[in-house]
Every structure is written in C-alpha cells, then in structure tokens.
Coordinates of C-alpha atoms (C1' of nucleotides) in Angstrom, one line a residue:
Chain A
X1 CA -0.1 0.1 -0.1
X2 CA 2.6 2.6 -1.1
X3 CA 1.2 3.7 -4.5
X4 CA 0.2 7.1 -4.9
X5 CA -2.5 8.6 -7.3
X6 CA -3.8 12.1 -7.4
X7 CA -2.7 12.2 -3.7
X8 CA -4.7 9.0 -2.8
X9 CA -3.0 5.7 -1.5
X10 CA -4.1 2.8 -3.6
X11 CA -3.6 -0.8 -3.0
X12 CA -1.4 -2.4 -5.6
X13 CA -4.3 -4.1 -7.3
X14 CA -6.1 -0.8 -7.6
X15 CA -3.2 1.0 -8.9
X16 CA -2.6 -1.5 -11.8
X17 CA -6.2 -1.5 -12.6
X18 CA -6.3 2.1 -13.2
X19 CA -2.8 2.1 -15.2
X20 CA -4.6 -0.5 -17.4
X21 CA -7.4 1.8 -17.8
X22 CA -5.5 4.8 -18.5
X23 CA -3.5 3.2 -21.2
X24 CA -6.4 1.5 -22.6
X25 CA -7.9 5.3 -23.0
X26 CA -4.6 6.6 -24.6
X27 CA -4.4 3.8 -27.3
X28 CA -8.1 3.6 -27.9
X29 CA -8.2 7.4 -28.6
X30 CA -5.8 7.1 -31.5
X31 CA -6.9 3.8 -32.9
X32 CA -10.4 3.5 -31.8
X33 CA -11.8 1.1 -29.1
X34 CA -12.5 -2.0 -31.1
X35 CA -9.3 -1.8 -33.1
X36 CA -7.4 -1.6 -29.8
X37 CA -6.4 -5.2 -28.8
X38 CA -5.7 -6.4 -25.4
X39 CA -2.4 -7.2 -26.3
X40 CA -1.9 -3.6 -27.2
X41 CA -2.7 -2.5 -23.8
X42 CA -0.8 -5.0 -21.9
X43 CA 2.3 -4.4 -24.1
X44 CA 2.0 -0.8 -23.0
X45 CA 1.4 -1.3 -19.4
X46 CA 4.0 -4.5 -19.0
X47 CA 1.1 -5.9 -17.2
X48 CA 0.4 -9.6 -18.2
X49 CA -2.7 -11.0 -19.8
X50 CA -3.4 -12.8 -16.7
X51 CA -3.4 -9.5 -14.8
X52 CA -5.6 -7.9 -17.3
X53 CA -8.3 -10.8 -17.1
X54 CA -8.0 -10.8 -13.0
X55 CA -9.2 -7.3 -13.0
X56 CA -11.9 -7.4 -16.0
X57 CA -13.7 -10.3 -16.9
X58 CA -13.7 -9.3 -20.5
X59 CA -12.6 -6.6 -22.9
X60 CA -16.1 -4.6 -22.8
X61 CA -16.2 -4.7 -19.1
X62 CA -12.7 -2.8 -19.2
X63 CA -14.1 -0.5 -21.8
X64 CA -17.1 0.4 -19.7
X65 CA -14.8 0.9 -16.6
X66 CA -12.6 3.2 -18.6
X67 CA -15.7 5.4 -19.5
X68 CA -16.8 5.6 -16.0
X69 CA -13.4 6.0 -14.3
X70 CA -11.5 7.8 -17.0
X71 CA -13.6 9.6 -19.2
X72 CA -16.3 10.8 -16.6
X73 CA -13.8 12.6 -14.4
X74 CA -12.1 14.0 -17.4
X75 CA -15.3 15.5 -18.7
X76 CA -16.0 16.8 -15.2
X77 CA -12.7 18.7 -15.0
X78 CA -13.0 19.9 -18.7
X79 CA -16.7 20.9 -18.7
X80 CA -18.5 21.2 -15.5
X81 CA -15.8 23.0 -13.4
X82 CA -15.1 25.6 -15.9
X83 CA -18.8 26.4 -16.5
X84 CA -19.3 26.8 -12.9
X85 CA -17.0 29.8 -12.7
X86 CA -18.7 33.2 -12.3
X87 CA -18.9 34.8 -15.5
X88 CA -21.7 35.7 -18.0
X89 CA -23.5 32.7 -19.5
X90 CA -22.3 33.0 -23.1
X91 CA -18.8 34.1 -22.1
X92 CA -18.4 30.9 -20.0
X93 CA -19.6 28.7 -22.6
X94 CA -17.5 30.1 -25.3
X95 CA -14.3 30.0 -23.0
X96 CA -14.9 26.6 -22.1
X97 CA -15.4 25.2 -25.6
X98 CA -12.3 27.1 -26.6
X99 CA -10.2 26.0 -23.9
X100 CA -11.2 22.2 -24.6
X101 CA -10.4 22.8 -28.5
X102 CA -7.3 24.9 -28.1
X103 CA -5.7 24.3 -24.6
X104 CA -6.1 20.7 -24.0
X105 CA -2.5 19.3 -25.1
X106 CA -3.7 15.7 -24.4
X107 CA -6.2 16.1 -27.2
X108 CA -5.0 16.0 -30.9
X109 CA -7.3 17.6 -33.5
X110 CA -6.5 14.7 -36.0
X111 CA -7.9 12.1 -33.4
X112 CA -10.8 14.4 -32.1
X113 CA -12.6 14.0 -28.9
X114 CA -12.4 10.6 -26.9
X115 CA -15.9 10.9 -25.9
X116 CA -17.4 11.7 -29.1
X117 CA -15.5 9.1 -30.7
X118 CA -16.6 6.1 -28.6
X119 CA -20.2 7.4 -28.9
X120 CA -19.8 7.5 -32.5
X121 CA -18.3 4.0 -32.6
X122 CA -19.9 2.0 -29.8
X123 CA -23.3 3.4 -29.4
X124 CA -24.9 1.8 -32.0
X125 CA -23.4 -1.6 -31.3
X126 CA -23.5 -2.1 -27.5
X127 CA -26.5 -1.0 -25.2
X128 CA -24.3 -0.9 -22.2
X129 CA -21.9 1.6 -24.0
X130 CA -24.9 3.4 -25.2
X131 CA -26.5 3.9 -21.6
X132 CA -23.2 5.0 -19.9
X133 CA -22.5 7.3 -22.8
X134 CA -26.1 8.8 -22.7
X135 CA -25.5 9.7 -19.0
X136 CA -22.1 11.4 -19.8
X137 CA -23.9 13.6 -22.3
X138 CA -27.1 14.1 -20.1
X139 CA -24.5 15.5 -17.5
X140 CA -23.0 18.0 -19.8
X141 CA -26.2 19.2 -21.3
X142 CA -27.8 19.6 -18.0
X143 CA -24.7 21.8 -17.0
X144 CA -25.2 23.8 -20.2
X145 CA -28.7 24.3 -19.4
X146 CA -28.0 25.3 -15.8
X147 CA -25.8 28.0 -17.2
X148 CA -28.1 29.4 -19.6
X149 CA -31.0 29.4 -17.2
X150 CA -28.8 31.4 -14.8
X151 CA -28.0 33.8 -17.7
X152 CA -31.6 34.2 -18.4
X153 CA -32.4 35.0 -14.7
X154 CA -29.4 37.7 -15.0
X155 CA -31.2 39.1 -18.0
X156 CA -28.4 38.3 -19.8
X157 CA -30.0 36.1 -22.3
X158 CA -33.4 36.3 -24.2
X159 CA -36.4 35.1 -22.3
X160 CA -37.8 33.3 -25.3
X161 CA -34.9 31.1 -25.4
X162 CA -35.5 27.4 -25.4
X163 CA -32.5 26.4 -23.1
X164 CA -32.9 22.6 -23.8
X165 CA -32.8 23.3 -27.5
X166 CA -29.9 25.6 -27.7
X167 CA -27.8 23.8 -25.1
X168 CA -28.3 20.7 -27.5
X169 CA -27.4 22.8 -30.5
X170 CA -24.2 23.8 -28.9
X171 CA -23.5 20.3 -28.0
X172 CA -24.0 19.1 -31.7
X173 CA -21.7 21.8 -32.9
X174 CA -18.8 20.8 -30.6
X175 CA -19.3 17.2 -31.8
X176 CA -19.2 18.3 -35.2
X177 CA -16.3 20.3 -35.2
X178 CA -14.4 17.4 -33.4
X179 CA -15.3 15.3 -36.6
X180 CA -14.5 18.1 -39.1
X181 CA -11.0 18.5 -37.2
X182 CA -10.0 15.2 -38.2
X183 CA -10.0 16.3 -41.7
X184 CA -8.7 20.0 -41.6
X185 CA -7.0 20.4 -38.1
X186 CA -6.9 23.3 -35.8
X187 CA -7.4 25.8 -39.0
X188 CA -11.3 25.0 -38.9
X189 CA -11.4 25.2 -35.2
X190 CA -10.8 28.8 -35.5
X191 CA -13.5 29.5 -38.0
X192 CA -15.8 27.5 -36.1
X193 CA -15.1 29.4 -32.8
X194 CA -15.9 32.6 -34.7
X195 CA -19.3 31.4 -35.9
X196 CA -19.9 30.0 -32.3
X197 CA -19.5 33.5 -30.8
X198 CA -21.8 35.0 -33.5
X199 CA -24.7 32.2 -32.5
X200 CA -24.1 32.9 -28.8
X201 CA -24.5 36.6 -29.3
X202 CA -27.6 35.8 -31.1
X203 CA -29.1 34.3 -28.1
X204 CA -28.3 37.2 -25.7
Chain B
X1 CA -23.5 -7.9 -71.3
X2 CA -27.4 -8.1 -70.0
X3 CA -27.2 -6.8 -66.4
X4 CA -28.8 -3.4 -65.9
X5 CA -28.3 -0.7 -63.3
X6 CA -29.6 2.6 -63.1
X7 CA -30.6 2.2 -66.9
X8 CA -27.1 1.5 -67.8
X9 CA -26.1 -2.0 -69.4
X10 CA -23.0 -3.3 -67.4
X11 CA -20.5 -6.2 -68.1
X12 CA -20.9 -8.9 -65.6
X13 CA -17.7 -8.1 -64.0
X14 CA -18.7 -4.4 -63.4
X15 CA -22.2 -5.4 -62.0
X16 CA -20.6 -7.9 -59.4
X17 CA -18.0 -5.1 -58.4
X18 CA -20.7 -2.7 -58.0
X19 CA -22.9 -5.1 -55.7
X20 CA -19.8 -5.8 -53.7
X21 CA -19.5 -2.1 -53.1
X22 CA -23.2 -1.8 -52.1
X23 CA -23.2 -4.6 -49.7
X24 CA -20.0 -3.2 -48.2
X25 CA -21.6 -0.1 -47.7
X26 CA -24.5 -1.6 -46.0
X27 CA -22.8 -3.6 -43.6
X28 CA -20.0 -1.2 -42.8
X29 CA -22.8 1.5 -42.3
X30 CA -24.0 -0.5 -39.3
X31 CA -21.0 -2.3 -38.0
X32 CA -18.2 0.3 -39.0
X33 CA -15.7 -0.1 -41.6
X34 CA -12.8 -1.8 -39.8
X35 CA -15.2 -4.2 -38.1
X36 CA -16.7 -5.5 -41.2
X37 CA -14.8 -8.3 -42.7
X38 CA -14.3 -9.4 -46.2
X39 CA -16.0 -12.7 -45.2
X40 CA -19.0 -10.4 -44.0
X41 CA -19.2 -9.0 -47.6
X42 CA -19.1 -12.1 -49.5
X43 CA -21.3 -14.0 -47.3
X44 CA -24.1 -11.4 -48.3
X45 CA -23.2 -11.0 -51.9
X46 CA -22.8 -14.7 -52.5
X47 CA -19.7 -14.0 -54.3
X48 CA -16.5 -15.8 -53.6
X49 CA -13.3 -14.5 -52.2
X50 CA -11.5 -15.1 -55.3
X51 CA -14.0 -12.8 -57.1
X52 CA -13.5 -10.1 -54.2
X53 CA -9.9 -10.1 -54.6
X54 CA -10.1 -10.3 -58.5
X55 CA -11.7 -6.9 -58.3
X56 CA -10.0 -5.1 -55.6
X57 CA -6.3 -5.9 -54.5
X58 CA -7.1 -5.4 -50.9
X59 CA -9.6 -4.3 -48.5
X60 CA -8.7 -0.6 -48.3
X61 CA -8.7 -0.4 -52.0
X62 CA -12.3 -1.7 -51.7
X63 CA -13.1 1.0 -49.1
X64 CA -11.9 3.8 -51.3
X65 CA -13.9 2.6 -54.2
X66 CA -17.0 2.4 -51.8
X67 CA -16.5 6.0 -51.1
X68 CA -16.0 7.1 -54.6
X69 CA -18.6 5.1 -56.4
X70 CA -21.3 4.5 -53.7
X71 CA -21.3 7.5 -51.1
X72 CA -19.9 10.3 -53.4
X73 CA -23.0 10.0 -55.8
X74 CA -25.2 9.5 -52.7
X75 CA -24.0 12.8 -51.4
X76 CA -24.6 14.5 -54.8
X77 CA -28.2 13.1 -54.9
X78 CA -28.9 14.0 -51.2
X79 CA -27.3 17.4 -50.9
X80 CA -26.1 19.0 -54.1
X81 CA -29.4 18.4 -56.4
X82 CA -31.9 19.7 -53.7
X83 CA -29.8 22.6 -52.7
X84 CA -29.8 23.7 -56.5
X85 CA -33.5 24.0 -56.4
X86 CA -34.9 27.6 -56.8
X87 CA -35.8 28.6 -53.2
X88 CA -34.7 31.2 -50.8
X89 CA -31.2 30.2 -49.4
X90 CA -32.1 29.5 -45.7
X91 CA -35.2 27.5 -46.7
X92 CA -33.3 25.6 -49.3
X93 CA -30.6 24.6 -46.7
X94 CA -33.3 23.8 -44.0
X95 CA -35.3 21.6 -46.4
X96 CA -32.4 19.8 -47.3
X97 CA -31.1 18.8 -44.0
X98 CA -34.7 18.0 -42.7
X99 CA -35.0 15.9 -45.8
X100 CA -31.8 13.8 -45.1
X101 CA -32.7 13.6 -41.4
X102 CA -36.4 12.8 -41.6
X103 CA -36.9 11.4 -45.0
X104 CA -34.2 9.0 -46.0
X105 CA -35.5 5.6 -45.1
X106 CA -31.9 4.0 -45.8
X107 CA -30.5 6.1 -42.9
X108 CA -31.2 4.9 -39.5
X109 CA -30.9 7.5 -36.6
X110 CA -28.9 4.8 -34.6
X111 CA -26.4 4.3 -37.2
X112 CA -25.9 8.0 -38.1
X113 CA -24.7 9.3 -41.4
X114 CA -22.3 6.9 -43.5
X115 CA -20.0 9.7 -44.4
X116 CA -19.7 11.2 -40.9
X117 CA -19.1 7.5 -39.7
X118 CA -16.3 7.0 -42.0
X119 CA -14.7 10.2 -41.5
X120 CA -14.7 9.7 -37.7
X121 CA -13.2 6.2 -38.1
X122 CA -10.5 6.3 -41.0
X123 CA -9.6 9.9 -41.4
X124 CA -7.1 9.6 -38.5
X125 CA -6.0 6.1 -39.6
X126 CA -5.2 6.3 -43.2
X127 CA -4.4 9.2 -45.4
X128 CA -5.9 8.0 -48.6
X129 CA -9.1 7.8 -46.9
X130 CA -8.5 11.2 -45.4
X131 CA -8.0 12.8 -48.8
X132 CA -11.1 11.4 -50.6
X133 CA -13.2 12.2 -47.7
X134 CA -11.9 15.7 -47.5
X135 CA -12.9 16.1 -51.1
X136 CA -16.3 15.0 -50.2
X137 CA -16.8 17.4 -47.5
X138 CA -15.0 20.2 -49.6
X139 CA -17.9 19.6 -52.2
X140 CA -20.7 20.1 -49.6
X141 CA -19.2 23.0 -48.4
X142 CA -18.6 24.7 -51.7
X143 CA -22.3 24.1 -52.5
X144 CA -23.4 25.5 -49.2
X145 CA -21.4 28.5 -49.8
X146 CA -22.8 29.1 -53.3
X147 CA -26.1 28.9 -51.9
X148 CA -25.5 31.5 -49.0
X149 CA -23.6 33.9 -51.5
X150 CA -26.6 33.6 -53.9
X151 CA -28.8 34.5 -51.0
X152 CA -26.7 37.6 -50.2
X153 CA -27.1 38.6 -53.8
X154 CA -30.5 38.3 -53.6
X155 CA -30.7 40.6 -50.5
X156 CA -32.2 37.8 -48.3
X157 CA -29.0 37.2 -46.2
X158 CA -26.9 39.6 -44.2
X159 CA -24.1 41.2 -46.2
X160 CA -21.5 41.1 -43.3
X161 CA -21.9 37.3 -43.0
X162 CA -18.8 35.2 -43.5
X163 CA -20.3 32.5 -45.8
X164 CA -17.2 30.0 -45.2
X165 CA -17.6 30.4 -41.6
X166 CA -21.4 29.9 -41.6
X167 CA -21.5 27.0 -43.9
X168 CA -18.8 25.1 -41.8
X169 CA -20.9 26.0 -38.8
X170 CA -23.9 24.4 -40.5
X171 CA -21.8 21.3 -41.6
X172 CA -20.5 20.8 -38.1
X173 CA -24.0 20.9 -36.7
X174 CA -25.3 18.3 -39.1
X175 CA -22.3 16.1 -38.4
X176 CA -23.0 16.7 -34.4
X177 CA -26.6 16.0 -34.5
X178 CA -25.8 12.6 -36.6
X179 CA -23.7 11.5 -33.6
X180 CA -26.3 12.6 -30.9
X181 CA -28.7 10.9 -32.7
X182 CA -27.1 7.5 -32.1
X183 CA -27.7 8.1 -28.3
X184 CA -31.3 9.6 -28.5
X185 CA -32.8 8.8 -31.7
X186 CA -35.0 10.8 -33.8
X187 CA -36.4 12.8 -30.9
X188 CA -33.4 15.0 -30.7
X189 CA -33.4 15.7 -34.4
X190 CA -36.7 17.5 -34.0
X191 CA -35.1 19.8 -31.4
X192 CA -32.1 20.2 -33.3
X193 CA -34.2 21.3 -36.6
X194 CA -36.0 23.8 -34.6
X195 CA -32.6 25.6 -33.2
X196 CA -31.2 25.2 -36.8
X197 CA -34.1 27.4 -38.1
X198 CA -33.4 29.8 -35.3
X199 CA -29.9 30.0 -36.4
X200 CA -30.7 30.4 -40.2
X201 CA -33.1 33.1 -39.6
X202 CA -30.4 35.0 -37.4
X203 CA -28.3 35.2 -40.5
X204 CA -31.0 36.6 -42.6
Chain C
dT1 C1' 5.1 -16.7 11.7
dT2 C1' 1.7 -19.1 9.7
dT3 C1' -2.3 -18.8 6.6
dA4 C1' -5.4 -17.2 3.5
dA5 C1' -6.7 -14.2 0.2
dA6 C1' -5.2 -11.0 -3.6
dA7 C1' -2.4 -10.3 -7.7
dC8 C1' -0.2 -11.8 -11.0
dC9 C1' 2.5 -14.8 -14.7
dT10 C1' 3.1 -18.3 -18.5
dA11 C1' 1.7 -21.0 -21.9
dC12 C1' -1.7 -22.1 -24.6
dC13 C1' -6.5 -22.5 -27.6
dA14 C1' -10.1 -22.0 -31.2
dA15 C1' -12.1 -18.8 -34.0
dA16 C1' -11.6 -14.9 -37.3
dC17 C1' -8.8 -12.2 -40.0
dG18 C1' -6.7 -10.5 -44.7
dG19 C1' -4.6 -12.4 -48.2
dT20 C1' -2.7 -16.0 -51.9
dA21 C1' -2.1 -20.0 -55.0
dT22 C1' -3.8 -22.4 -58.4
dG23 C1' -7.2 -24.1 -61.1
dT24 C1' -12.0 -23.8 -63.6
dT25 C1' -15.6 -21.6 -66.2
dT26 C1' -17.5 -17.9 -68.7
dT27 C1' -17.2 -14.3 -71.9
dT28 C1' -15.3 -12.0 -75.6
dT29 C1' -12.2 -11.5 -79.7
dT30 C1' -10.2 -13.4 -83.9
Chain D
dA1 C1' -14.8 -22.9 -83.8
dA2 C1' -10.4 -21.7 -81.7
dA3 C1' -7.6 -18.8 -78.8
dA4 C1' -7.3 -15.6 -75.3
dA5 C1' -8.8 -12.8 -71.8
dA6 C1' -11.9 -11.8 -68.3
dA7 C1' -14.3 -13.5 -64.3
dC8 C1' -14.9 -16.6 -60.8
dA9 C1' -14.2 -20.8 -57.1
dT10 C1' -11.9 -23.7 -53.6
dA11 C1' -8.7 -24.6 -50.5
dC12 C1' -5.4 -23.0 -48.0
dC13 C1' -1.8 -20.0 -44.9
dG14 C1' 0.2 -17.2 -41.3
dT15 C1' -1.2 -13.8 -38.0
dT16 C1' -4.0 -11.6 -34.6
dT17 C1' -7.9 -12.1 -31.6
dG18 C1' -10.5 -12.5 -27.1
dG19 C1' -10.0 -15.4 -23.6
dT20 C1' -8.7 -19.7 -20.3
dA21 C1' -6.3 -23.2 -17.3
dG22 C1' -3.3 -23.7 -13.8
dG23 C1' 0.5 -22.6 -11.2
dT24 C1' 3.5 -18.9 -8.7
dT25 C1' 4.4 -14.9 -6.1
dT26 C1' 2.9 -10.9 -3.2
dT27 C1' 0.5 -8.7 0.2
dA28 C1' -2.1 -8.5 4.3
dA29 C1' -4.6 -10.5 8.2
dA30 C1' -4.5 -13.8 12.4

DNA sequence: TTTAAAACCTACCAAACGGTATGTTTTTTT
DNA sequence: AAAAAAACATACCGTTTGGTAGGTTTTAAA
C-alpha cells in the first residue's frame, strides 16, 4: 500500500487496474476502441494478460470501466468545473469550448474528442456503452442548461430562448467540429469558434 | 452484357464489382468499416473470395472505391441537387437537412450518417481515406457557400455574413446531430431542427 | 510466523482475420 | 470454332484476436 495517485493511497491491485484503464484510454483514443487489442494494452503497461483478466472479466467490461473511471472525471474537469465559474453565461460557454479545443494538450485535433469518438463507434453496437455514454452527455447538457438558465435570470439571455434546444445545439456543434477537425486540423477550429461566438451573441 | 443498373448496361464483372461495393456499404454503415470483414461482405453477396480479390487488390482499395462510387453519388443526390432548387437560401438549406434527417429511409438514426461515420473512423488512420473524404466534405461546403452567396446577392442574407464560416458551422451542426442521434434517436432531430431554423433566421 | 486471500504470470487455444495460390468456368475476340 | 482474356471458385496460410487453465508470487490478516 505505497502507490500514490492524485494524492490518494491505492492498494497495488487498484493501481494496476487504473494504469490499465489509462493506457487503454490512450491507445483507443488514437486507434479506436475495437481496433485496440488487449495485447496492445498489456504491451504498453507491462502487465500480463493474466493480470488484465484478473481485473476485468472481458474487454467490454474494461471499456465500460474506462468510460466511468477515466472519461467521466475528465469530462467533469474540462466541462462542469469551468462552467461553474462566475462569468456571463455566453462568455462562460465560449471560454470552456475554446479551452477544450485549443488548450488541452492531451487532445490532438486529428484524433478528435475521446468521448465523441466512442459514442460514434460503440453506441450503435452495444447497449451498455450507449447507456453510460448517454449519461455522460446528459450531464454535460444539464450543466449547459443551468448556465443558460442562470443567464436568463440575470437578464443576459433572451427570455424566449428554449434552453434545452439551445444547449443541444451547442453540443452538436462541438461534436461536429471535433469530427471536421479530423480532416482539416486546428484551422477549422478557429473559424468554428468565430461562428459559435456569433451564434452565442444571437441568443443574448 | 445483360445486367442493368440505373438504366445502364453493365458487363458482368462491373455488375458484381458494384454489388460488392453496395453490400460493403450496407454492412459497414451498421458495423463500422474496420469491423466489417471481407467474409461478411462475400457472405451477403454470395460472391467468392476469389472474385472479391479479383476486383480489389485489398480491403482498403475496396473501401476507397466504396466512397468514390457509392457515397459520392449518394451525397450528390441528397445534397447538391436539392440545394440547387430555386428557393430562398435559408429555406433551401433547412429543407435539405430536414429531408436527409427525416426522409431518408436508408439512414437509421441509431447508425448515423455513413459519411460522418467513416470520417470519424478512418480519417485519423489512413491518409488515402482522409484525402477522398476531405474532397467529399469540400464539395458539400462549396455547395452551401454558393447557396449562401446567392442569398446574399438576392438580399435575403446579411451582407456581413462570412459564408465560409457559416457554411462550416452548418456542417458541424449536421455532423454533430448525427452523432447525438445515435444516443437519443429521432427525438433529438426535432429539437435540433428547431434551433437550426433559429440560427438560419439569425443570418437573414 | 503462519495462513489465506489477492495479485499476478506463462503457456496455450479456437475462431476470425486479410490475403494467396492454383485451378476452372465464362465471356469476348479473332 | 479456336484462342485469349476476363471472371470467378476452392482450398489453404500465417497472424492476430479475445479468452482460459493452472500454477506462482505478493500482500495483508490472524
């Protein structure tokens, strides 16, 4: 019991489990989830196949754990926390999206957004993935809605605005630009952000 | 020389080649490109593996042919042609997107859009795919730009609007809603379309 | 210090994968 | 009708895949 992660002490087993998930996240972000083999993962972790299957009863259980234990907290840090800062609603949303797009070194435009990728790939194929990913998107949309609603109350956003509709529209834009970025790189991020700003000012 | 396709007479070889591409398109739309095996395809076409490799020297060459010979014409029919109808710009764009989303029986919300799917999956992994898919998106964006420009000239769209920016924003929205639809189905299409209409009226 | 549980390792397996080699049939040209 | 080219079929191959069996080491509780 001497391994440390984020200031927490972990049992050895918990630590290896977590590194497996982290490495699986890294590889599947670039190669896709299905194309990432268990052999790929254990090669990068220098953990044996026996250890892998001690912690996860099959690949998909690992994949679900990866979403819950790596991507969920990552989404929280990149999205929920910044949106709770005390700024005008539209500014807060714009800054958050710009920050995710331009200032997250772990994300490479050519590989898009891990969450978007795995939705695209796995939601149609596996109901368990679909459920847990729906939960993740629900949370981000709820957070956006709250910000827009608060903006309304502060009189900074149009009273007639349908916040559910608008927050969904913002999310689809983000998902789309992450996809387009795979073709055109950061250049198209800039143009997207400009038009996003225009859209946001249109709801003020 | 008696096989007929779209009113054209095809040599037998050309016909089988085309059916291979069509079936490959069908399966890979639902399973993903990489997860679709050659055995899957030949099982559905009742064509032998020898025939497959007579027509394509490997799987990726088939995949590229599938994009060029199936998806490209499909994009043309669903996008370019409708946008050239004589309507006000924003109306034309809205109708086209609504039609693709709601009135294309071959597309199932849970499986998204074939073009978006294969961009997401293959653009980061294979430069040949990236190139041909960039071409496809370029053409759709150019078509959108032309429509917006024409709308400007007719005085129906704001003079200050950056058409490149706006057309890209519209495309990212479409890509995103196709992704979100995998989680929430047609229900979210409706809400997206409402906000799209709001956005389009904001550029008038 | 003993003991039991947790954590891990090695070697293996059947199925599926993309692709090839070699031959046969069908179609077209001469 | 003969010859050549196009179009296909069958059987196979090496590799990779997710997963298992069975034993060994490491850690923590008694």
